[in-house]
Coordinates of C-alpha atoms and ligand atoms in Angstrom, one line a residue:
M1 CA -50.9 19.7 138.8
C2 CA -49.8 21.5 135.7
G3 CA -47.9 19.6 133.0
I4 CA -45.5 20.8 130.3
V5 CA -44.5 19.3 127.0
G6 CA -42.5 20.8 124.1
Y7 CA -41.3 19.6 120.7
I8 CA -38.9 20.7 118.1
G9 CA -37.8 18.5 115.2
K10 CA -38.8 17.2 111.8
R11 CA -42.2 15.8 112.6
E12 CA -45.6 17.5 113.0
A13 CA -45.6 19.0 116.5
V14 CA -49.3 18.8 117.2
P15 CA -49.8 15.0 117.5
I16 CA -46.7 14.8 119.7
L17 CA -47.9 17.6 121.9
I18 CA -51.5 16.3 122.2
E19 CA -50.2 12.8 123.0
G20 CA -47.8 14.2 125.5
L21 CA -50.5 16.2 127.2
K22 CA -52.8 13.1 127.4
R23 CA -50.0 11.3 129.2
L24 CA -49.8 14.1 131.7
E25 CA -53.6 14.0 132.3
Y26 CA -53.1 11.9 135.4
R27 CA -51.5 14.8 137.2
G28 CA -54.9 16.6 137.4
Y29 CA -55.7 19.7 135.4
D30 CA -58.6 21.9 134.4
S31 CA -57.6 23.5 131.1
A32 CA -55.0 23.0 128.4
G33 CA -53.4 24.7 125.4
I34 CA -50.7 24.6 122.8
A35 CA -48.7 27.2 120.9
L36 CA -47.1 26.6 117.6
I37 CA -45.2 28.6 115.1
V38 CA -47.2 28.6 111.8
D39 CA -46.1 30.8 108.9
S40 CA -43.8 32.8 111.1
K41 CA -46.6 33.6 113.5
I42 CA -47.5 32.2 116.9
A43 CA -50.7 30.1 116.6
L44 CA -52.5 29.6 119.9
H45 CA -55.1 27.0 120.7
K46 CA -56.6 26.7 124.2
N47 CA -59.6 25.1 125.8
V48 CA -61.2 24.4 129.2
G49 CA -61.7 20.8 130.2
K50 CA -60.2 17.7 128.8
I51 CA -57.4 17.3 126.2
V52 CA -59.9 15.7 123.8
A53 CA -61.7 19.0 123.7
L54 CA -58.4 20.7 122.7
E55 CA -57.8 18.0 120.2
K56 CA -61.2 18.7 118.6
L57 CA -60.5 22.4 118.6
V58 CA -57.4 22.1 116.5
E59 CA -58.9 19.6 114.1
G60 CA -59.3 21.1 110.6
Q61 CA -57.1 24.2 111.4
D62 CA -53.8 24.9 109.9
T63 CA -51.4 23.4 112.5
S64 CA -48.5 22.4 110.3
S65 CA -45.6 23.2 112.4
H66 CA -42.4 21.4 113.6
I67 CA -42.1 23.4 116.8
G68 CA -44.6 23.8 119.7
I69 CA -45.3 23.9 123.4
G70 CA -48.2 22.4 125.3
H71 CA -49.6 22.7 128.8
T72 CA -52.1 21.3 131.2
R73 CA -53.1 23.9 133.8
W74 CA -54.3 23.4 137.3
A75 CA -55.6 26.7 138.4
T76 CA -53.7 28.7 141.0
H77 CA -54.1 32.3 140.0
G78 CA -57.5 32.9 138.3
V79 CA -60.3 30.5 137.5
P80 CA -60.1 27.8 134.9
S81 CA -60.8 29.6 131.7
I82 CA -59.5 30.0 128.1
A83 CA -58.0 33.3 129.0
N84 CA -56.1 31.9 132.0
A85 CA -55.1 28.7 130.2
H86 CA -51.5 28.5 129.0
P87 CA -49.7 29.3 126.7
H88 CA -49.6 33.0 127.4
I89 CA -48.3 35.5 124.9
D90 CA -46.9 39.0 125.0
C91 CA -48.4 42.2 123.5
S92 CA -46.8 41.7 120.1
G93 CA -48.0 38.1 119.9
R94 CA -44.4 37.0 119.1
I95 CA -43.6 35.3 122.3
A96 CA -45.4 32.3 123.9
I97 CA -44.7 30.8 127.2
I98 CA -45.9 27.9 129.3
H99 CA -45.2 27.8 133.0
N100 CA -45.4 25.5 136.1
G101 CA -44.9 27.0 139.5
I102 CA -45.8 30.4 140.9
I103 CA -44.3 33.8 140.2
E104 CA -44.5 35.3 143.7
N105 CA -43.7 38.9 142.9
Y106 CA -46.0 38.9 139.8
G107 CA -48.2 41.7 141.4
S108 CA -45.5 44.3 141.5
L109 CA -44.0 43.1 138.1
K110 CA -47.5 43.4 136.5
R111 CA -48.0 46.9 137.8
Q112 CA -44.6 48.0 136.4
L113 CA -45.3 46.4 133.1
Q114 CA -48.8 47.9 132.9
N115 CA -47.3 51.3 133.7
S116 CA -45.0 50.9 130.7
G117 CA -47.9 50.1 128.4
H118 CA -48.3 46.3 128.5
E119 CA -51.8 45.0 128.2
F120 CA -52.8 41.9 130.1
H121 CA -55.5 39.5 129.1
S122 CA -55.5 37.0 132.0
E123 CA -55.4 36.8 135.8
T124 CA -52.4 34.6 135.8
D125 CA -48.9 35.2 137.2
T126 CA -47.5 33.5 134.1
E127 CA -48.7 36.2 131.7
T128 CA -46.4 38.7 133.6
L129 CA -43.5 36.6 132.5
A130 CA -44.5 36.8 128.8
H131 CA -44.6 40.6 129.0
L132 CA -41.4 40.7 130.9
I133 CA -39.6 38.7 128.3
E134 CA -41.0 41.0 125.6
E135 CA -39.6 43.9 127.6
F136 CA -36.1 42.4 127.4
Y137 CA -36.4 41.1 123.8
R138 CA -33.8 42.5 121.4
G139 CA -33.7 39.7 118.9
D140 CA -32.3 37.1 121.2
L141 CA -34.9 35.0 123.0
E142 CA -32.5 33.2 125.3
E143 CA -31.0 36.4 126.5
A144 CA -34.4 38.0 127.0
V145 CA -35.6 35.0 129.1
R146 CA -32.4 35.1 131.2
N147 CA -32.8 38.8 131.9
A148 CA -36.5 38.4 132.7
L149 CA -35.8 35.5 135.2
V150 CA -33.4 37.7 137.1
E151 CA -36.4 39.8 138.1
V152 CA -38.6 36.9 139.1
E153 CA -39.2 35.6 142.7
G154 CA -40.9 32.3 143.0
T155 CA -40.7 29.0 141.2
Y156 CA -40.9 28.0 137.5
G157 CA -40.5 25.4 135.0
I158 CA -40.9 27.2 131.6
L159 CA -40.8 26.7 127.9
V160 CA -40.7 29.8 125.7
I161 CA -40.9 30.1 121.9
C162 CA -40.7 33.2 119.7
S163 CA -42.0 33.6 116.1
E164 CA -38.9 35.5 115.1
E165 CA -36.7 32.5 116.1
P166 CA -38.7 29.6 114.8
D167 CA -35.8 27.2 115.3
R168 CA -35.5 27.1 119.1
I169 CA -37.2 26.5 122.4
V170 CA -35.9 28.1 125.5
A171 CA -36.4 26.2 128.8
A172 CA -35.7 27.1 132.3
R173 CA -36.2 25.7 135.8
R174 CA -36.3 26.8 139.3
G175 CA -38.2 24.7 141.8
S176 CA -40.5 23.0 139.2
P177 CA -39.3 19.8 137.4
L178 CA -38.2 20.0 133.8
L179 CA -36.4 17.5 131.6
I180 CA -35.2 17.4 128.1
G181 CA -35.7 14.4 125.8
V182 CA -33.0 13.7 123.3
G183 CA -34.0 12.3 120.0
N184 CA -32.5 11.9 116.6
G185 CA -32.8 15.3 114.8
E186 CA -35.5 16.3 117.4
H187 CA -35.7 17.3 121.0
F188 CA -38.5 17.2 123.6
A189 CA -39.0 18.9 126.9
A190 CA -41.4 17.9 129.6
S191 CA -42.2 18.3 133.3
D192 CA -42.5 14.5 133.5
A193 CA -40.9 11.7 131.6
S194 CA -44.1 9.9 130.8
A195 CA -45.0 12.7 128.4
I196 CA -42.2 11.9 126.0
L197 CA -41.3 8.3 126.8
Q198 CA -42.9 7.0 123.7
H199 CA -40.4 8.9 121.7
T200 CA -37.1 8.7 123.6
R201 CA -35.7 7.2 126.8
D202 CA -32.6 9.5 126.7
V203 CA -33.2 12.4 129.1
V204 CA -31.4 15.2 130.8
Y205 CA -32.8 16.6 134.0
L206 CA -32.4 20.3 134.5
D207 CA -31.5 21.5 137.9
D208 CA -32.7 24.6 139.6
N209 CA -31.4 27.8 138.1
E210 CA -30.5 26.1 134.8
M211 CA -31.6 27.0 131.3
A212 CA -31.6 25.0 128.1
L213 CA -31.7 25.9 124.5
L214 CA -33.3 23.3 122.2
T215 CA -33.0 23.2 118.5
R216 CA -33.6 20.3 116.1
E217 CA -30.1 19.1 116.1
Q218 CA -28.8 19.9 119.6
F219 CA -29.5 21.1 123.1
V220 CA -27.3 23.3 125.3
T221 CA -27.6 23.6 129.0
K222 CA -26.4 26.7 130.8
N223 CA -26.5 28.3 134.2
V224 CA -28.0 31.7 134.9
Q225 CA -24.7 33.3 134.1
A226 CA -25.0 31.9 130.6
E227 CA -22.1 29.5 131.2
V228 CA -22.4 26.2 129.4
I229 CA -22.8 23.3 131.8
P230 CA -22.4 19.9 130.3
K231 CA -25.1 17.5 131.6
K232 CA -25.3 13.7 131.6
V233 CA -27.8 12.1 129.3
E234 CA -29.6 9.5 131.5
K235 CA -31.6 6.4 130.3
I236 CA -35.1 6.1 131.7
A237 CA -35.6 2.6 132.7
Y238 CA -39.3 2.1 133.1
D239 CA -41.6 0.9 130.3
L240 CA -44.5 2.8 128.8
E241 CA -46.8 -0.1 129.1
K242 CA -46.2 0.0 132.8
I243 CA -47.8 3.4 132.7
E244 CA -50.7 2.1 130.7
R245 CA -53.7 0.5 132.5
G246 CA -52.7 -3.1 131.7
G247 CA -56.3 -4.3 131.2
Y248 CA -57.8 -2.8 134.4
D249 CA -60.6 -0.3 134.2
H250 CA -58.7 2.3 136.1
F251 CA -55.2 3.0 137.1
M252 CA -56.3 3.0 140.8
L253 CA -57.6 -0.5 140.6
K254 CA -54.5 -1.6 138.7
E255 CA -52.3 -0.1 141.4
I256 CA -54.3 -1.6 144.2
C257 CA -54.0 -5.0 142.6
E258 CA -50.3 -4.6 141.8
Q259 CA -49.4 -4.4 145.5
P260 CA -48.3 -8.0 145.9
Q261 CA -45.8 -7.3 143.1
S262 CA -45.0 -3.7 144.0
I263 CA -44.1 -4.6 147.6
Q264 CA -41.9 -7.4 146.3
D265 CA -40.2 -4.9 143.9
C266 CA -39.7 -2.6 146.8
M267 CA -38.0 -5.3 148.9
R268 CA -36.1 -6.9 146.0
G269 CA -32.4 -7.3 146.7
R270 CA -32.8 -5.7 150.1
L271 CA -33.8 -8.6 152.3
L272 CA -31.0 -10.7 153.8
P273 CA -33.0 -13.6 155.2
K274 CA -30.0 -15.6 156.6
E275 CA -28.5 -12.6 158.4
G276 CA -32.0 -11.5 159.5
T277 CA -31.4 -8.0 158.3
V278 CA -31.7 -5.8 155.3
R279 CA -29.4 -3.9 152.9
L280 CA -30.3 -0.4 151.9
G281 CA -27.6 0.9 149.5
G282 CA -28.8 4.5 149.7
L283 CA -28.2 4.7 153.5
H284 CA -25.0 2.7 153.6
E285 CA -22.6 5.6 153.9
H286 CA -24.8 7.3 156.6
L287 CA -25.4 4.3 158.8
D288 CA -23.2 5.6 161.7
Q289 CA -25.0 8.9 161.7
L290 CA -28.3 7.1 161.7
L291 CA -27.3 4.9 164.5
N292 CA -26.2 7.8 166.6
T293 CA -29.5 9.7 166.0
R294 CA -31.2 10.9 169.1
R295 CA -34.4 12.0 167.4
I296 CA -36.1 11.5 164.1
I297 CA -38.6 13.9 162.5
L298 CA -40.7 12.5 159.6
T299 CA -42.2 15.1 157.4
A300 CA -44.7 14.6 154.5
C301 CA -48.1 15.5 153.1
G302 CA -51.3 13.5 152.4
T303 CA -51.0 9.8 152.1
S304 CA -47.2 10.0 152.7
W305 CA -48.0 11.7 156.0
H306 CA -50.1 8.7 157.0
A307 CA -47.4 6.3 156.0
S308 CA -45.0 8.4 158.1
L309 CA -47.3 8.0 161.2
I310 CA -47.0 4.2 160.8
G311 CA -43.2 4.8 160.5
E312 CA -43.3 6.8 163.8
Y313 CA -44.8 3.9 165.6
I314 CA -42.4 1.3 164.2
L315 CA -39.3 3.4 164.5
E316 CA -40.1 4.4 168.1
D317 CA -40.9 0.8 168.9
F318 CA -37.7 -0.5 167.4
L319 CA -35.2 2.2 168.2
R320 CA -36.5 3.6 171.5
I321 CA -35.8 7.2 170.5
P322 CA -38.3 10.0 170.0
V323 CA -39.9 10.1 166.6
E324 CA -42.2 12.9 165.5
V325 CA -44.3 13.3 162.4
E326 CA -45.0 16.7 160.9
Y327 CA -47.1 18.0 158.1
A328 CA -44.5 19.5 155.8
S329 CA -46.6 22.6 155.3
E330 CA -46.5 23.3 159.0
F331 CA -42.9 22.2 159.6
R332 CA -41.5 24.5 157.0
Y333 CA -43.0 27.7 158.6
R334 CA -43.0 27.1 162.3
N335 CA -39.3 27.4 163.2
P336 CA -39.0 23.8 164.3
V337 CA -36.4 22.7 166.8
I338 CA -33.8 20.7 164.9
D339 CA -31.0 20.1 167.4
E340 CA -27.9 18.2 167.0
G341 CA -28.6 14.5 166.7
T342 CA -31.9 15.0 164.9
V343 CA -32.3 13.4 161.5
V344 CA -35.2 14.5 159.3
V345 CA -36.8 12.0 156.9
V346 CA -38.9 13.4 154.0
V347 CA -41.4 11.0 152.6
S348 CA -43.0 11.7 149.2
Q349 CA -44.3 9.5 146.4
S350 CA -43.6 12.1 143.7
G351 CA -40.5 13.7 145.2
E352 CA -41.9 17.1 144.0
T353 CA -44.5 18.1 146.6
A354 CA -43.8 21.8 147.1
D355 CA -44.3 21.8 150.9
T356 CA -42.2 18.6 151.4
L357 CA -39.4 20.0 149.2
A358 CA -39.5 23.3 151.2
A359 CA -39.3 21.3 154.5
L360 CA -36.3 19.5 153.1
R361 CA -34.6 22.8 152.1
E362 CA -35.4 24.4 155.5
T363 CA -33.8 21.4 157.2
K364 CA -30.7 21.6 155.0
K365 CA -30.4 25.3 155.9
R366 CA -30.1 24.3 159.5
R367 CA -27.5 21.8 158.5
A368 CA -29.3 18.8 159.8
P369 CA -29.1 15.5 157.9
V370 CA -32.0 14.8 155.6
I371 CA -33.0 11.4 154.2
G372 CA -35.5 11.0 151.4
I373 CA -38.0 8.3 150.8
C374 CA -39.6 8.7 147.4
N375 CA -40.7 6.9 144.4
V376 CA -39.9 9.0 141.4
V377 CA -36.3 8.5 140.4
G378 CA -34.5 11.8 139.6
S379 CA -37.2 13.8 141.3
S380 CA -36.2 17.0 143.2
I381 CA -36.3 15.4 146.6
A382 CA -34.3 12.4 145.4
R383 CA -31.6 14.8 144.0
E384 CA -31.5 17.2 146.9
T385 CA -31.1 14.6 149.7
V386 CA -27.7 13.1 150.4
A387 CA -29.1 9.8 151.3
G388 CA -32.4 7.9 150.8
V389 CA -34.4 5.0 149.8
Y390 CA -36.4 4.6 146.6
L391 CA -39.8 2.9 146.7
H392 CA -39.1 1.2 143.4
V393 CA -42.8 0.6 142.7
G394 CA -42.9 2.1 139.2
P395 CA -45.0 5.1 138.2
E396 CA -48.2 5.6 140.3
I397 CA -50.7 7.3 138.0
G398 CA -54.0 7.2 140.0
V399 CA -54.2 10.5 141.9
A400 CA -55.2 8.6 145.1
S401 CA -52.1 7.0 146.3
T402 CA -52.2 3.3 147.0
K403 CA -49.2 1.2 146.1
A404 CA -46.9 4.0 147.1
F405 CA -48.4 4.0 150.5
T406 CA -47.7 0.3 151.1
A407 CA -44.2 0.7 149.7
Q408 CA -43.5 3.7 152.0
V409 CA -44.6 1.6 155.0
T410 CA -42.4 -1.2 153.8
V411 CA -39.4 1.1 153.4
L412 CA -39.9 2.6 156.8
T413 CA -40.1 -0.9 158.3
L414 CA -36.9 -1.9 156.5
I415 CA -35.1 1.1 157.9
A416 CA -36.4 0.4 161.4
L417 CA -35.3 -3.2 161.1
L418 CA -31.8 -2.3 159.7
L419 CA -31.1 0.0 162.6
A420 CA -32.7 -2.2 165.3
R421 CA -30.5 -5.1 164.1
K422 CA -27.4 -3.0 164.4
K423 CA -28.5 -1.8 167.8
W424 CA -30.1 -4.6 169.8
M425 CA -32.2 -7.0 167.9
S426 CA -31.1 -10.6 167.7
Q427 CA -30.5 -12.3 164.4
E428 CA -33.2 -14.7 165.2
E429 CA -35.8 -12.0 165.7
G430 CA -34.6 -10.3 162.5
Q431 CA -35.0 -13.6 160.6
R432 CA -38.6 -14.0 161.9
I433 CA -39.5 -10.5 160.7
I434 CA -37.9 -11.0 157.3
A435 CA -39.7 -14.3 156.9
E436 CA -43.0 -12.6 157.7
L437 CA -42.2 -9.7 155.3
E438 CA -41.7 -12.2 152.5
K439 CA -45.2 -13.6 153.1
I440 CA -46.9 -10.2 152.8
P441 CA -47.3 -10.3 149.0
Q442 CA -49.1 -13.6 149.0
K443 CA -51.3 -12.4 151.9
I444 CA -52.3 -9.3 149.9
E445 CA -53.0 -11.6 147.0
K446 CA -55.5 -13.4 149.2
I447 CA -57.1 -10.2 150.3
L448 CA -57.6 -9.2 146.6
T449 CA -59.7 -12.3 146.1
L450 CA -62.3 -10.6 148.3
N451 CA -62.8 -8.0 145.6
K452 CA -66.3 -9.2 144.7
S453 CA -67.6 -9.3 148.2
I454 CA -66.2 -5.8 148.8
L455 CA -68.0 -4.6 145.7
E456 CA -71.3 -6.0 147.3
L457 CA -70.5 -4.2 150.5
A458 CA -69.9 -1.0 148.5
K459 CA -73.3 -1.4 146.9
A460 CA -74.9 -1.5 150.3
Y461 CA -73.2 1.6 151.5
K462 CA -72.6 3.8 148.4
D463 CA -75.4 6.3 149.4
A464 CA -74.1 7.0 152.8
R465 CA -73.2 10.7 153.3
N466 CA -70.7 10.3 156.1
F467 CA -68.3 7.5 157.2
L468 CA -66.2 7.1 160.3
Y469 CA -63.0 5.0 160.3
L470 CA -61.6 3.8 163.6
G471 CA -58.5 2.0 164.5
R472 CA -55.9 1.8 167.3
G473 CA -52.2 1.5 167.5
Y474 CA -50.6 0.7 164.2
N475 CA -54.0 0.8 162.6
F476 CA -55.0 4.2 163.7
P477 CA -53.1 5.7 160.7
V478 CA -54.8 3.1 158.5
A479 CA -58.1 4.5 159.7
L480 CA -57.0 8.0 158.6
E481 CA -55.8 6.6 155.3
G482 CA -59.0 4.6 154.7
A483 CA -61.1 7.7 155.3
L484 CA -58.8 9.8 153.0
K485 CA -59.2 7.3 150.2
L486 CA -63.0 7.4 150.4
K487 CA -63.3 11.2 150.6
E488 CA -60.7 11.8 147.8
I489 CA -62.4 9.7 145.2
S490 CA -66.1 9.3 146.2
Y491 CA -66.6 12.8 147.7
I492 CA -68.3 11.2 150.7
H493 CA -67.3 12.9 153.9
A494 CA -65.2 10.5 155.9
E495 CA -63.1 10.9 159.0
G496 CA -60.5 8.7 160.6
Y497 CA -60.0 8.7 164.4
P498 CA -58.2 6.7 167.0
A499 CA -61.0 4.4 168.1
A500 CA -60.9 5.5 171.8
E501 CA -61.2 9.1 170.8
M502 CA -64.6 8.4 169.4
K503 CA -66.0 9.0 172.9
H504 CA -64.7 12.6 172.8
G505 CA -66.8 13.8 170.0
P506 CA -67.6 11.6 167.0
I507 CA -69.9 9.4 169.1
A508 CA -72.4 12.2 169.0
L509 CA -72.8 11.6 165.2
I510 CA -73.5 7.9 165.4
D511 CA -76.8 6.6 164.2
E512 CA -78.0 4.1 161.6
N513 CA -77.0 6.6 158.8
M514 CA -73.3 6.7 159.9
P515 CA -71.4 3.6 158.8
V516 CA -68.4 3.0 161.0
V517 CA -65.4 1.1 159.6
F518 CA -63.3 -0.6 162.2
I519 CA -59.9 -2.2 161.9
A520 CA -60.4 -4.9 164.4
I521 CA -57.7 -7.5 163.9
R522 CA -56.5 -9.7 166.8
D523 CA -53.6 -7.4 167.9
S524 CA -52.7 -6.0 171.3
S525 CA -55.7 -3.6 171.3
Y526 CA -58.2 -6.2 170.1
E527 CA -60.3 -6.4 173.3
K528 CA -60.4 -2.6 173.5
I529 CA -61.6 -2.3 169.9
L530 CA -64.3 -4.9 170.7
S531 CA -65.6 -2.5 173.4
N532 CA -65.5 0.4 170.9
I533 CA -67.6 -1.7 168.5
E534 CA -70.1 -2.4 171.2
E535 CA -70.4 1.4 171.9
V536 CA -71.2 2.0 168.3
K537 CA -73.7 -0.8 168.1
A538 CA -75.4 0.4 171.2
R539 CA -76.2 3.6 169.4
G540 CA -77.6 2.0 166.4
G541 CA -74.5 2.4 164.2
R542 CA -73.7 0.0 161.4
V543 CA -70.3 -1.6 161.6
I544 CA -68.0 -2.8 158.8
A545 CA -64.9 -4.4 160.3
V546 CA -61.6 -5.6 158.9
V547 CA -61.0 -8.7 161.0
N548 CA -58.7 -11.7 161.1
E549 CA -59.6 -14.9 159.3
G550 CA -61.1 -17.4 161.7
D551 CA -62.3 -14.7 164.2
E552 CA -65.7 -16.2 165.0
K553 CA -66.2 -14.1 168.1
I554 CA -66.4 -10.8 166.3
L555 CA -68.9 -11.9 163.6
S556 CA -71.9 -11.7 165.9
T557 CA -71.2 -8.1 166.8
V558 CA -70.5 -6.5 163.5
D559 CA -72.7 -6.0 160.5
H560 CA -70.1 -6.9 157.9
A561 CA -66.7 -8.5 158.3
I562 CA -63.8 -8.5 155.9
P563 CA -61.5 -11.3 156.9
I564 CA -57.8 -11.0 156.2
P565 CA -54.8 -13.1 157.1
E566 CA -52.8 -12.6 160.3
T567 CA -49.4 -11.1 160.4
L568 CA -47.1 -9.4 162.9
E569 CA -48.8 -6.4 164.5
F570 CA -46.4 -3.8 163.1
L571 CA -46.8 -5.2 159.6
S572 CA -50.6 -5.3 159.7
P573 CA -51.1 -1.9 158.1
L574 CA -49.7 -3.5 154.9
L575 CA -52.7 -5.8 154.9
T576 CA -55.5 -3.8 156.6
I577 CA -55.3 -0.9 154.2
V578 CA -56.0 -3.1 151.1
P579 CA -59.7 -3.8 151.7
L580 CA -60.2 -0.1 152.5
Q581 CA -58.6 0.9 149.2
L582 CA -61.0 -1.5 147.4
L583 CA -64.0 -0.3 149.4
A584 CA -63.3 3.3 148.5
Y585 CA -62.7 2.4 144.9
H586 CA -66.0 0.5 144.4
I587 CA -68.0 3.1 146.2
A588 CA -66.6 5.8 144.0
I589 CA -67.2 3.9 140.8
L590 CA -70.8 3.1 141.9
R591 CA -71.3 6.8 142.4
G592 CA -70.1 7.5 138.9
C593 CA -66.9 9.3 140.0
N594 CA -63.7 9.7 138.1
V595 CA -61.4 7.8 140.4
D596 CA -58.2 8.3 138.5
Q597 CA -58.6 12.1 138.3
P598 CA -60.8 13.2 141.2
R599 CA -62.1 16.7 141.1
N600 CA -59.9 19.5 142.5
L601 CA -57.1 17.1 143.3
A602 CA -53.7 16.7 141.7
K603 CA -51.2 13.9 141.8
S604 CA -48.2 16.1 142.4
V605 CA -48.9 19.3 144.3
T606 CA -46.1 21.5 143.2
V607 CA -47.6 24.7 144.7
E608 CA -48.0 25.4 148.4
Ligands
LIG701 C1 -51.4 14.9 146.7 C2 -51.8 13.6 146.2 C3 -51.8 12.6 147.3 C4 -50.4 12.6 148.0 C5 -50.0 14.0 148.4 C6 -48.5 14.0 148.8 O1 -52.3 15.5 147.6 O2 -53.1 13.7 145.7 O3 -52.1 11.3 146.9 O4 -50.4 11.7 149.1 O5 -50.1 14.9 147.3 O6 -47.7 13.7 147.6 P1 -46.3 13.0 147.6 O7 -46.0 12.9 146.1 O8 -45.4 14.0 148.3 O9 -46.4 11.7 148.3

């Protein structure tokens, strides 16, 4: 999704902006651009495609400037093109703006502006804002931006510069993340800390309806009424090299292989093996409320939604209360019943997904308690929920989520365990679960040693045009997630189903060209899964199965087996997903796909 970076200071702006934009590439984008102030004029450079193309474009041009803004665009209004790429400028060419989010009333604003003589050069909603600011400009950019924003409905994170005020950047936020980086005689602005982390770790997060004025020497944060609001400078804890690929060919592979460590990080300091329970600081003050909950709704999008489905199974199993899982995009619009005693849990890696954030706000409007489970510290969801649990797995850069998924499942398991122990579960039972949780990282380590054989499997199946993934119980959501991983990054059509549902439709598709991936571990539905495998084999289907080590019986039935260690049934998704992530990764690589930035997808979907 779109990315923002801005710089004002004593150094050349262009290398800082280009570097920052490169760091934002992982979010997914289709075009990019920068605006500088050179010789008291706005200099605009935009290109379609990758940042390197933009970098080439500016080479050899006069770009000496100490102030600039840069943007990666992921098209929402208008096709990816140079005209639609940001920054956008006003008629006079004095004002340049970059914008994340959507101006919902841009149609009516645009008509009014056109009627008063403004000429538009793009199909974007953002350009409207450039002209609107121009309309209000009387020599004070900050004031003009403030007046323009009063007219705007929708969401924005913006940076604005004006050639007549070459010593300032104006920033504003509503519904789209924006932070300021504080340097020595220089300031940065970005939608995401990774864009500026190589320069400073001191950041200030803007909240909704806040503006900031950046100069070389200082920054001032204000609310919409222009009142100064002092904000805390926070230190970013994670390291830049953590964001780098660390020797792996791709971020996705790195993140898959990191899972033994990331799950450990997620559990660190939270397990109480002796007491057979867990400590979750972020929920501590709300424990009573949680214990009295009569119904839980989990809401999320994409992979986080799949993790939530596993959460549903475990929470219901452990707490014996109804648990529902809702797509956030549906939940927010369908007037859901949120009665007293209902707790809503929003699950999101980025903490910025527009639909999930809207579901959270909808819940808050109805005065129901909302708990957040997210990874990005300081994200909107983290800040707008009263209680929550961080994943603590470090930045996830690959667009296809992997380590965040296993951490989400881990956190949901820890919540279920904490509440069950308070309610009914014996200390002994709790101890048994904790002991098993502690073994998960080393079991994943063992699965990762299968990487080569999974690559061979990928070679055999890389040309398939469709895949079916089947699982039951706790591993039905794993089937969905396995299929999602494959389709996201390899562009092979893949569907996940509960194995028994196959008979109600997908079985019609089965022949030798339709590989079927089963999660067939020795759990409570093992015998039933074996029958489903037979049904596929009887129709000439080819079967790849994730099985338990030492399961000789299944080997004669399936075409390929991926043996993994055993664990408790409700923890099995933490293991069974790993070979499916690797399978998707290798197939995508063999097909020449860009796994870290798959086409049309974005890491953080901040539009609905
Ligand atoms: C996008 C990403 C997915 C992610 C989903 C939800 O579609 O490509 O990987 O699962 O958004 O994102 P969230 O940050 O809310 O977990």
